[in-house]
Amino acid sequence: MSKHFDAIIVGQGIAGTLLHYELSKRGQDVLMIDKGHQGAASYVASGLINPITGRKYVKSWMFDELFPEAKSTYEEIGELLGEIIIKNHAIVRTLSSIKDENLWHSKSALPGYKKHFVAEVDDAEIKLQINGAVSFGEVTGGAKVNMKKLINLYRSLLAKQNNLLEEEFSYEDLKNQDALSWNYKSYYANKIIFCEGWQLKHNPYFAKLGQEAAKGEVLIVKLSESKITKSIKKKIFITPLKDELYWVGSTYEWEFDDAGPTPNKKQYLIDALDEMYNGKYEIVDHWAGVRPTTIDRRPLLGSHPDYKNMFVFNGLGTKGASLGPFWAKQMVDYLLDGTKISPDVDLARYS
Ligand SMILES: Cc1cc2nc3c(=O)[nH]c(=O)nc-3n(C[C@H](O)[C@H](O)[C@H](O)COP(=O)(O)OP(=O)(O)OC[C@H]3O[C@@H](n4cnc5c(N)ncnc54)[C@H](O)[C@@H]3O)c2cc1C
């Protein structure tokens, strides 16, 4: 039996999920095709939305525009799914030298930064467990998104609505029906949008768009003696999950043969954790994922140069949780109303 949809989305990571949600809100009937989240970065991410990042404590790109959109969108989807998806979350930086401390304090005085720097850090618990700090700096005004929960619950909703096809997308089976619609096996759609994350590189229509792939590995550990409720960042992050479980990561690798977990990076994470944390721990799991980054570290949105009803929503890089909601909305405005995509993220910049 054939069925006609307004659109097909390929890939149900955070990008595809948010795009599906925004299109549905605008009354579109959209088929999702996903191969069971194999290699999905969104399954591995800790989901932090961090206003102040990097060694130089820099404010994240467009944070003041992205954050309100992210908060309201995840709250809304949470209501739809009957679960809390986003929570406010504090991030503590270990300041390892006087130079770090001076830089931290100078940044805290900058316009637009001050509201994210906590004046008096409650570090009593942290001091007992984290090594190698002269002092601690706390970042406020960020959040943590439970991306795995969101994707799993949204997947169940799609399945219930008969809007999910669980399989590897076969590019050979995609036919340009006419200038206005696509045929994929027994399905027809006016538009097709690819949200395959780093695996976009296998897509014959969009193979070269300035994509880069940054593999990351993480450990899930049980810290039975820890009462830490904030994320702590030194060389790596320790981020609370639930019960006594913590997310420990991550690594960055730009050249790799295999997208799975490796013994080398596991050892790197163990060494970094041993250096940072002075309690006992038990390793419960070891994950790997690949971030879909781009040469200029900006998202990739837009349409195919020859097929005007074929699109990409990708390039969320290291910040899918914060970038996703704002850019999914802009993508939907472009798809449905023809509004212009911001040149910073328009894939035409790579043509
Ligand atoms: C270790 C690590 C830590 C991270 N931490 C954070 C963080 O704290 N905060 C943050 O905001 N971001 C973080 N990120 C980045 C974040 O995970 C990404 O920005 C985001 O997940 C990218 O989402 P995506 O939907 O584009 O890709 P993905 O999550 O990779 O999803 C792509 C989907 O497409 C499907 N797919 C691909 N090809 C096909 C095909 N041919 N047929 C069918 N299905 C297909 C896959 O199954 C998958 O489900 C982290 C990433 C990693 C790896």
Short mmCIF file of C-alpha atoms and ligand atoms in Angstrom, two decimals:
data_model
loop_
_atom_site.label_atom_id
_atom_site.label_comp_id
_atom_site.label_asym_id
_atom_site.label_seq_id
_atom_site.Cartn_x
_atom_site.Cartn_y
_atom_site.Cartn_z
CA MET A 1 0.00 0.00 0.00
CA SER A 2 1.46 3.38 -0.95
CA LYS A 3 1.24 6.45 1.21
CA HIS A 4 1.82 10.13 0.51
CA PHE A 5 3.56 12.34 3.09
CA ASP A 6 4.33 16.04 3.13
CA ALA A 7 7.95 15.15 3.81
CA ILE A 8 10.39 12.35 4.60
CA ILE A 9 13.16 12.89 7.16
CA VAL A 10 16.15 10.52 7.12
CA GLY A 11 17.81 10.27 10.55
CA GLN A 12 16.19 10.55 13.98
CA GLY A 13 19.02 11.99 16.05
CA ILE A 14 18.39 15.29 17.82
CA ALA A 15 18.37 17.13 14.45
CA GLY A 16 15.76 14.90 12.83
CA THR A 17 13.65 14.71 16.01
CA LEU A 18 13.46 18.50 16.44
CA LEU A 19 12.75 19.03 12.77
CA HIS A 20 9.98 16.46 12.82
CA TYR A 21 8.48 18.11 15.89
CA GLU A 22 8.52 21.58 14.34
CA LEU A 23 7.06 20.34 11.04
CA SER A 24 4.30 18.45 12.87
CA LYS A 25 3.46 21.57 14.84
CA ARG A 26 2.84 23.28 11.51
CA GLY A 27 0.43 20.49 10.47
CA GLN A 28 2.82 18.51 8.26
CA ASP A 29 2.58 14.73 7.98
CA VAL A 30 6.17 13.49 8.03
CA LEU A 31 7.64 10.01 7.67
CA MET A 32 10.80 9.35 9.69
CA ILE A 33 13.33 6.82 8.43
CA ASP A 34 16.05 5.72 10.86
CA LYS A 35 18.20 2.63 11.05
CA GLY A 36 17.89 2.19 14.81
CA HIS A 37 20.21 4.99 15.92
CA GLN A 38 23.39 3.15 14.95
CA GLY A 39 26.32 5.49 15.52
CA ALA A 40 24.03 8.32 16.68
CA ALA A 41 25.98 11.06 18.46
CA SER A 42 22.76 12.06 20.20
CA TYR A 43 22.74 8.75 22.08
CA VAL A 44 26.18 9.35 23.57
CA ALA A 45 26.07 13.08 24.37
CA SER A 46 25.68 14.29 27.95
CA GLY A 47 23.37 17.01 26.62
CA LEU A 48 24.99 19.97 28.35
CA ILE A 49 24.07 23.46 27.28
CA ASN A 50 27.03 25.46 28.48
CA PRO A 51 27.08 29.26 28.22
CA ILE A 52 30.85 29.61 28.87
CA THR A 53 33.19 27.18 27.15
CA GLY A 54 36.79 26.38 26.27
CA ARG A 55 40.14 27.12 27.86
CA LYS A 56 39.62 30.86 27.45
CA TYR A 57 36.12 30.83 29.01
CA VAL A 58 34.37 32.24 25.97
CA LYS A 59 30.63 32.80 25.70
CA SER A 60 29.06 30.26 23.33
CA TRP A 61 28.10 31.51 19.87
CA MET A 62 24.60 33.11 19.85
CA PHE A 63 23.92 31.81 23.35
CA ASP A 64 21.41 34.53 24.28
CA GLU A 65 19.27 33.73 21.22
CA LEU A 66 19.69 29.96 21.31
CA PHE A 67 19.01 29.31 24.98
CA PRO A 68 15.44 30.69 25.33
CA GLU A 69 14.45 28.78 22.18
CA ALA A 70 16.02 25.58 23.48
CA LYS A 71 14.39 25.89 26.91
CA SER A 72 10.89 26.52 25.60
CA THR A 73 11.15 23.84 22.90
CA TYR A 74 12.37 21.07 25.22
CA GLU A 75 9.76 22.04 27.82
CA GLU A 76 7.05 21.86 25.17
CA ILE A 77 8.22 18.49 23.83
CA GLY A 78 8.52 17.26 27.40
CA GLU A 79 4.86 18.11 27.95
CA LEU A 80 3.90 16.27 24.79
CA LEU A 81 5.88 13.20 25.84
CA GLY A 82 4.93 13.34 29.52
CA GLU A 83 8.53 13.57 30.79
CA ILE A 84 10.97 16.29 31.83
CA ILE A 85 13.59 16.62 29.08
CA ILE A 86 15.51 19.74 30.19
CA LYS A 87 16.74 20.82 33.62
CA ASN A 88 18.79 23.82 34.71
CA HIS A 89 22.30 22.65 35.40
CA ALA A 90 25.42 24.17 36.96
CA ILE A 91 28.91 23.57 35.56
CA VAL A 92 31.98 23.95 37.76
CA ARG A 93 35.39 24.69 36.25
CA THR A 94 38.53 23.67 38.10
CA LEU A 95 40.89 26.65 38.02
CA SER A 96 44.29 24.97 38.11
CA SER A 97 46.60 27.99 38.34
CA ILE A 98 46.65 31.66 39.38
CA LYS A 99 46.67 32.47 35.63
CA ASP A 100 43.40 30.52 35.20
CA GLU A 101 41.89 32.34 38.18
CA ASN A 102 42.88 35.75 36.83
CA LEU A 103 41.43 34.98 33.43
CA TRP A 104 38.24 33.67 35.03
CA HIS A 105 37.81 36.84 37.08
CA SER A 106 38.55 39.13 34.15
CA LYS A 107 35.97 37.31 32.02
CA SER A 108 33.36 37.52 34.75
CA ALA A 109 33.41 41.32 34.48
CA LEU A 110 32.63 41.42 30.74
CA PRO A 111 29.22 42.61 29.54
CA GLY A 112 26.99 39.62 28.79
CA TYR A 113 29.22 37.30 30.84
CA LYS A 114 28.58 38.45 34.41
CA LYS A 115 25.17 36.76 34.72
CA HIS A 116 26.81 33.38 34.04
CA PHE A 117 29.53 33.61 36.73
CA VAL A 118 28.56 32.62 40.27
CA ALA A 119 30.15 35.01 42.77
CA GLU A 120 30.33 32.60 45.74
CA VAL A 121 30.84 28.99 44.72
CA ASP A 122 29.53 26.39 47.15
CA ASP A 123 32.47 24.03 46.67
CA ALA A 124 32.64 22.21 50.03
CA GLU A 125 31.69 18.81 48.56
CA ILE A 126 33.65 19.32 45.35
CA LYS A 127 36.88 20.26 47.17
CA LEU A 128 36.86 16.92 48.95
CA GLN A 129 36.65 14.92 45.74
CA ILE A 130 38.34 16.86 42.96
CA ASN A 131 42.13 17.17 42.79
CA GLY A 132 44.43 19.79 41.37
CA ALA A 133 42.41 22.99 41.74
CA VAL A 134 43.60 26.33 43.08
CA SER A 135 39.91 27.19 43.26
CA PHE A 136 36.64 26.58 41.43
CA GLY A 137 34.52 28.77 39.16
CA GLU A 138 30.85 28.05 38.63
CA VAL A 139 28.86 28.74 35.48
CA THR A 140 25.15 29.30 35.81
CA GLY A 141 22.36 29.83 33.28
CA GLY A 142 23.01 26.56 31.44
CA ALA A 143 21.06 23.33 31.32
CA LYS A 144 21.18 19.62 30.65
CA VAL A 145 19.00 17.93 28.04
CA ASN A 146 18.24 14.23 28.27
CA MET A 147 18.74 13.61 24.56
CA LYS A 148 18.53 9.83 24.74
CA LYS A 149 15.25 9.93 26.64
CA LEU A 150 13.84 12.50 24.21
CA ILE A 151 14.80 10.45 21.16
CA ASN A 152 13.50 7.17 22.58
CA LEU A 153 10.17 8.66 23.65
CA TYR A 154 9.75 10.50 20.36
CA ARG A 155 10.55 7.30 18.48
CA SER A 156 7.73 5.51 20.34
CA LEU A 157 5.36 8.36 19.43
CA LEU A 158 6.35 8.11 15.76
CA ALA A 159 5.82 4.34 15.81
CA LYS A 160 2.38 4.77 17.39
CA GLN A 161 1.45 7.28 14.68
CA ASN A 162 2.71 4.94 11.90
CA ASN A 163 5.22 7.60 10.92
CA LEU A 164 8.38 5.54 11.47
CA LEU A 165 10.24 3.29 9.07
CA GLU A 166 13.11 1.52 10.80
CA GLU A 167 15.69 0.67 8.17
CA GLU A 168 18.87 1.89 6.55
CA PHE A 169 17.90 4.41 3.88
CA SER A 170 18.70 3.09 0.42
CA TYR A 171 19.71 5.97 -1.85
CA GLU A 172 19.20 3.81 -4.98
CA ASP A 173 15.52 3.47 -4.11
CA LEU A 174 14.89 7.21 -4.09
CA LYS A 175 13.28 8.37 -7.33
CA ASN A 176 12.48 11.86 -8.43
CA GLN A 177 8.80 11.27 -9.19
CA ASP A 178 8.39 14.64 -10.85
CA ALA A 179 9.73 18.12 -10.13
CA LEU A 180 7.51 18.32 -7.04
CA SER A 181 7.69 14.93 -5.36
CA TRP A 182 9.82 11.96 -4.39
CA ASN A 183 9.13 8.26 -4.41
CA TYR A 184 10.89 5.97 -1.93
CA LYS A 185 9.75 2.34 -2.17
CA SER A 186 5.99 2.52 -1.49
CA TYR A 187 6.15 6.06 -0.06
CA TYR A 188 5.68 9.41 -1.76
CA ALA A 189 6.61 12.82 -0.38
CA ASN A 190 6.85 16.43 -1.50
CA LYS A 191 10.16 16.93 0.24
CA ILE A 192 13.04 14.86 1.58
CA ILE A 193 15.31 16.16 4.34
CA PHE A 194 18.52 14.42 5.33
CA CYS A 195 19.48 14.55 9.04
CA GLU A 196 22.04 11.75 9.11
CA GLY A 197 24.58 13.42 11.41
CA TRP A 198 28.19 12.55 10.52
CA GLN A 199 26.94 9.73 8.28
CA LEU A 200 25.90 12.39 5.75
CA LYS A 201 29.31 11.70 4.26
CA HIS A 202 27.85 8.48 2.76
CA ASN A 203 25.03 10.41 1.10
CA PRO A 204 25.73 10.63 -2.65
CA TYR A 205 23.66 13.83 -3.00
CA PHE A 206 25.53 15.84 -0.35
CA ALA A 207 28.90 14.14 0.06
CA LYS A 208 31.01 17.33 0.07
CA LEU A 209 29.64 20.14 2.21
CA GLY A 210 32.59 21.02 4.40
CA GLN A 211 31.68 18.26 6.82
CA GLU A 212 34.15 17.00 9.40
CA ALA A 213 33.67 14.24 11.92
CA ALA A 214 34.90 14.39 15.52
CA LYS A 215 34.71 11.06 17.25
CA GLY A 216 34.22 11.09 21.02
CA GLU A 217 34.38 8.33 23.62
CA VAL A 218 32.92 8.37 27.14
CA LEU A 219 32.79 6.17 30.21
CA ILE A 220 29.75 5.63 32.37
CA VAL A 221 30.98 5.15 35.92
CA LYS A 222 29.48 4.47 39.31
CA LEU A 223 30.80 6.85 41.97
CA SER A 224 29.27 5.33 45.09
CA GLU A 225 30.87 7.82 47.49
CA SER A 226 30.10 10.95 45.51
CA LYS A 227 27.44 13.53 46.28
CA ILE A 228 28.39 15.76 43.34
CA THR A 229 25.25 17.15 41.67
CA LYS A 230 26.92 19.60 39.28
CA SER A 231 29.06 18.91 36.22
CA ILE A 232 32.75 19.31 36.95
CA LYS A 233 35.18 20.17 34.18
CA LYS A 234 38.93 19.71 34.30
CA LYS A 235 40.59 17.97 31.34
CA ILE A 236 37.32 16.07 30.96
CA PHE A 237 33.79 16.42 32.35
CA ILE A 238 32.24 14.44 35.17
CA THR A 239 28.47 14.86 34.78
CA PRO A 240 25.82 13.33 37.02
CA LEU A 241 23.30 11.06 35.29
CA LYS A 242 21.07 9.35 37.83
CA ASP A 243 21.45 7.36 41.04
CA GLU A 244 25.21 6.91 41.43
CA LEU A 245 25.97 6.96 37.72
CA TYR A 246 28.14 9.63 36.11
CA TRP A 247 29.09 10.44 32.50
CA VAL A 248 32.84 10.87 32.14
CA GLY A 249 34.22 12.32 28.93
CA SER A 250 35.08 12.98 26.40
CA THR A 251 37.76 12.52 23.77
CA TYR A 252 38.20 14.23 20.38
CA GLU A 253 39.54 12.36 17.37
CA TRP A 254 39.46 13.67 13.82
CA GLU A 255 40.91 10.62 12.03
CA PHE A 256 39.51 7.17 12.82
CA ASP A 257 38.84 3.89 11.04
CA ASP A 258 36.19 2.60 13.37
CA ALA A 259 33.37 4.55 15.04
CA GLY A 260 33.20 2.18 18.04
CA PRO A 261 34.83 2.34 21.51
CA THR A 262 38.59 1.65 21.68
CA PRO A 263 40.93 0.46 24.49
CA ASN A 264 43.27 3.44 23.92
CA LYS A 265 40.65 6.10 24.56
CA LYS A 266 39.25 4.10 27.48
CA GLN A 267 42.70 4.28 29.07
CA TYR A 268 42.92 8.01 28.32
CA LEU A 269 39.63 8.56 30.14
CA ILE A 270 40.66 6.37 33.09
CA ASP A 271 43.92 8.33 33.44
CA ALA A 272 42.10 11.66 33.26
CA LEU A 273 39.54 10.51 35.83
CA ASP A 274 42.25 9.19 38.19
CA GLU A 275 44.05 12.52 37.97
CA MET A 276 40.88 14.46 38.72
CA TYR A 277 38.78 12.36 41.10
CA ASN A 278 40.05 10.97 44.39
CA GLY A 279 37.31 8.47 45.28
CA LYS A 280 36.66 4.90 44.22
CA TYR A 281 34.72 4.16 41.05
CA GLU A 282 33.47 1.31 38.95
CA ILE A 283 33.30 1.44 35.14
CA VAL A 284 29.81 0.44 34.03
CA ASP A 285 29.94 1.19 30.31
CA HIS A 286 32.04 2.65 27.51
CA TRP A 287 30.42 4.45 24.55
CA ALA A 288 31.55 6.15 21.36
CA GLY A 289 29.79 8.58 19.02
CA VAL A 290 30.74 10.93 16.22
CA ARG A 291 29.97 14.66 16.24
CA PRO A 292 28.84 16.05 12.88
CA THR A 293 31.03 19.15 12.70
CA THR A 294 31.92 21.42 9.78
CA ILE A 295 35.09 23.24 8.73
CA ASP A 296 33.76 26.59 10.03
CA ARG A 297 31.97 25.01 13.05
CA ARG A 298 28.55 26.25 11.95
CA PRO A 299 25.42 24.20 11.16
CA LEU A 300 24.52 23.15 7.62
CA LEU A 301 21.05 24.03 6.38
CA GLY A 302 19.64 24.31 2.91
CA SER A 303 18.62 22.68 -0.30
CA HIS A 304 20.37 20.69 -3.02
CA PRO A 305 21.59 22.91 -5.89
CA ASP A 306 19.76 20.82 -8.52
CA TYR A 307 16.83 19.29 -6.59
CA LYS A 308 14.92 22.14 -4.96
CA ASN A 309 12.81 19.74 -2.87
CA MET A 310 15.79 17.90 -1.32
CA PHE A 311 17.31 19.35 1.87
CA VAL A 312 19.89 18.96 4.61
CA PHE A 313 19.67 19.83 8.30
CA ASN A 314 23.03 18.94 9.82
CA GLY A 315 26.33 20.21 11.23
CA LEU A 316 25.20 20.61 14.85
CA GLY A 317 28.76 19.66 15.82
CA THR A 318 29.58 19.65 19.51
CA LYS A 319 26.42 21.54 20.52
CA GLY A 320 23.36 19.75 19.18
CA ALA A 321 21.36 20.34 22.37
CA SER A 322 21.58 24.14 22.18
CA LEU A 323 21.79 24.69 18.41
CA GLY A 324 19.07 22.20 17.43
CA PRO A 325 15.85 23.98 18.49
CA PHE A 326 16.68 27.44 17.10
CA TRP A 327 17.94 26.15 13.75
CA ALA A 328 15.17 23.57 13.37
CA LYS A 329 12.70 26.45 13.59
CA GLN A 330 14.61 28.46 11.01
CA MET A 331 14.75 25.38 8.75
CA VAL A 332 10.98 24.91 9.00
CA ASP A 333 10.34 28.59 8.22
CA TYR A 334 12.52 28.13 5.15
CA LEU A 335 10.79 24.90 4.12
CA LEU A 336 7.24 26.12 4.57
CA ASP A 337 7.39 29.90 4.14
CA GLY A 338 10.46 30.29 1.95
CA THR A 339 12.17 32.65 4.42
CA LYS A 340 15.89 33.10 3.88
CA ILE A 341 18.41 30.92 5.72
CA SER A 342 21.04 32.88 7.59
CA PRO A 343 24.22 33.00 5.43
CA ASP A 344 26.27 31.76 8.43
CA VAL A 345 24.61 28.36 8.23
CA ASP A 346 23.41 28.15 4.62
CA LEU A 347 25.07 25.18 2.94
CA ALA A 348 25.51 27.34 -0.18
CA ARG A 349 28.64 28.72 1.52
CA TYR A 350 30.37 25.45 0.54
CA SER A 351 29.24 25.42 -3.07
C1 LIG B 1 30.99 12.15 23.19
C2 LIG B 1 30.05 13.24 22.77
C3 LIG B 1 29.62 14.17 23.70
C4 LIG B 1 28.75 15.19 23.33
N1 LIG B 1 28.28 16.06 24.29
C5 LIG B 1 27.40 17.02 23.94
C6 LIG B 1 26.86 17.89 24.93
O1 LIG B 1 27.13 17.77 26.12
N2 LIG B 1 25.99 18.85 24.51
C7 LIG B 1 25.62 18.99 23.20
O2 LIG B 1 24.83 19.87 22.89
N3 LIG B 1 26.12 18.18 22.25
C8 LIG B 1 27.01 17.21 22.59
N4 LIG B 1 27.51 16.38 21.63
C9 LIG B 1 27.18 16.66 20.22
C10 LIG B 1 25.81 16.11 19.86
O3 LIG B 1 25.76 14.78 20.21
C11 LIG B 1 25.56 16.33 18.38
O4 LIG B 1 25.62 17.69 18.06
C12 LIG B 1 24.19 15.82 17.96
O5 LIG B 1 23.90 14.62 18.59
C13 LIG B 1 24.10 15.64 16.45
O6 LIG B 1 22.80 15.18 16.17
P1 LIG B 1 22.37 14.67 14.74
O7 LIG B 1 20.94 14.36 14.84
O8 LIG B 1 22.83 15.60 13.70
O9 LIG B 1 23.22 13.32 14.50
P2 LIG B 1 23.07 11.88 15.17
O10 LIG B 1 22.75 11.97 16.58
O11 LIG B 1 24.32 11.13 14.80
O12 LIG B 1 21.82 11.22 14.44
C14 LIG B 1 21.84 10.80 13.11
C15 LIG B 1 20.78 9.71 12.94
O13 LIG B 1 20.72 9.38 11.56
C16 LIG B 1 20.57 7.98 11.41
N5 LIG B 1 21.10 7.65 10.09
C17 LIG B 1 22.28 8.05 9.55
N6 LIG B 1 22.40 7.56 8.30
C18 LIG B 1 21.27 6.86 8.05
C19 LIG B 1 20.80 6.11 6.92
N7 LIG B 1 21.50 6.02 5.80
N8 LIG B 1 19.59 5.49 7.02
C20 LIG B 1 18.84 5.60 8.14
N9 LIG B 1 19.25 6.29 9.23
C21 LIG B 1 20.44 6.91 9.18
C22 LIG B 1 21.36 7.40 12.58
O14 LIG B 1 20.83 6.11 12.90
C23 LIG B 1 21.08 8.41 13.68
O15 LIG B 1 19.97 8.04 14.46
C24 LIG B 1 28.34 15.31 21.98
C25 LIG B 1 28.74 14.36 21.06
C26 LIG B 1 29.60 13.33 21.44
C27 LIG B 1 30.01 12.30 20.42
#
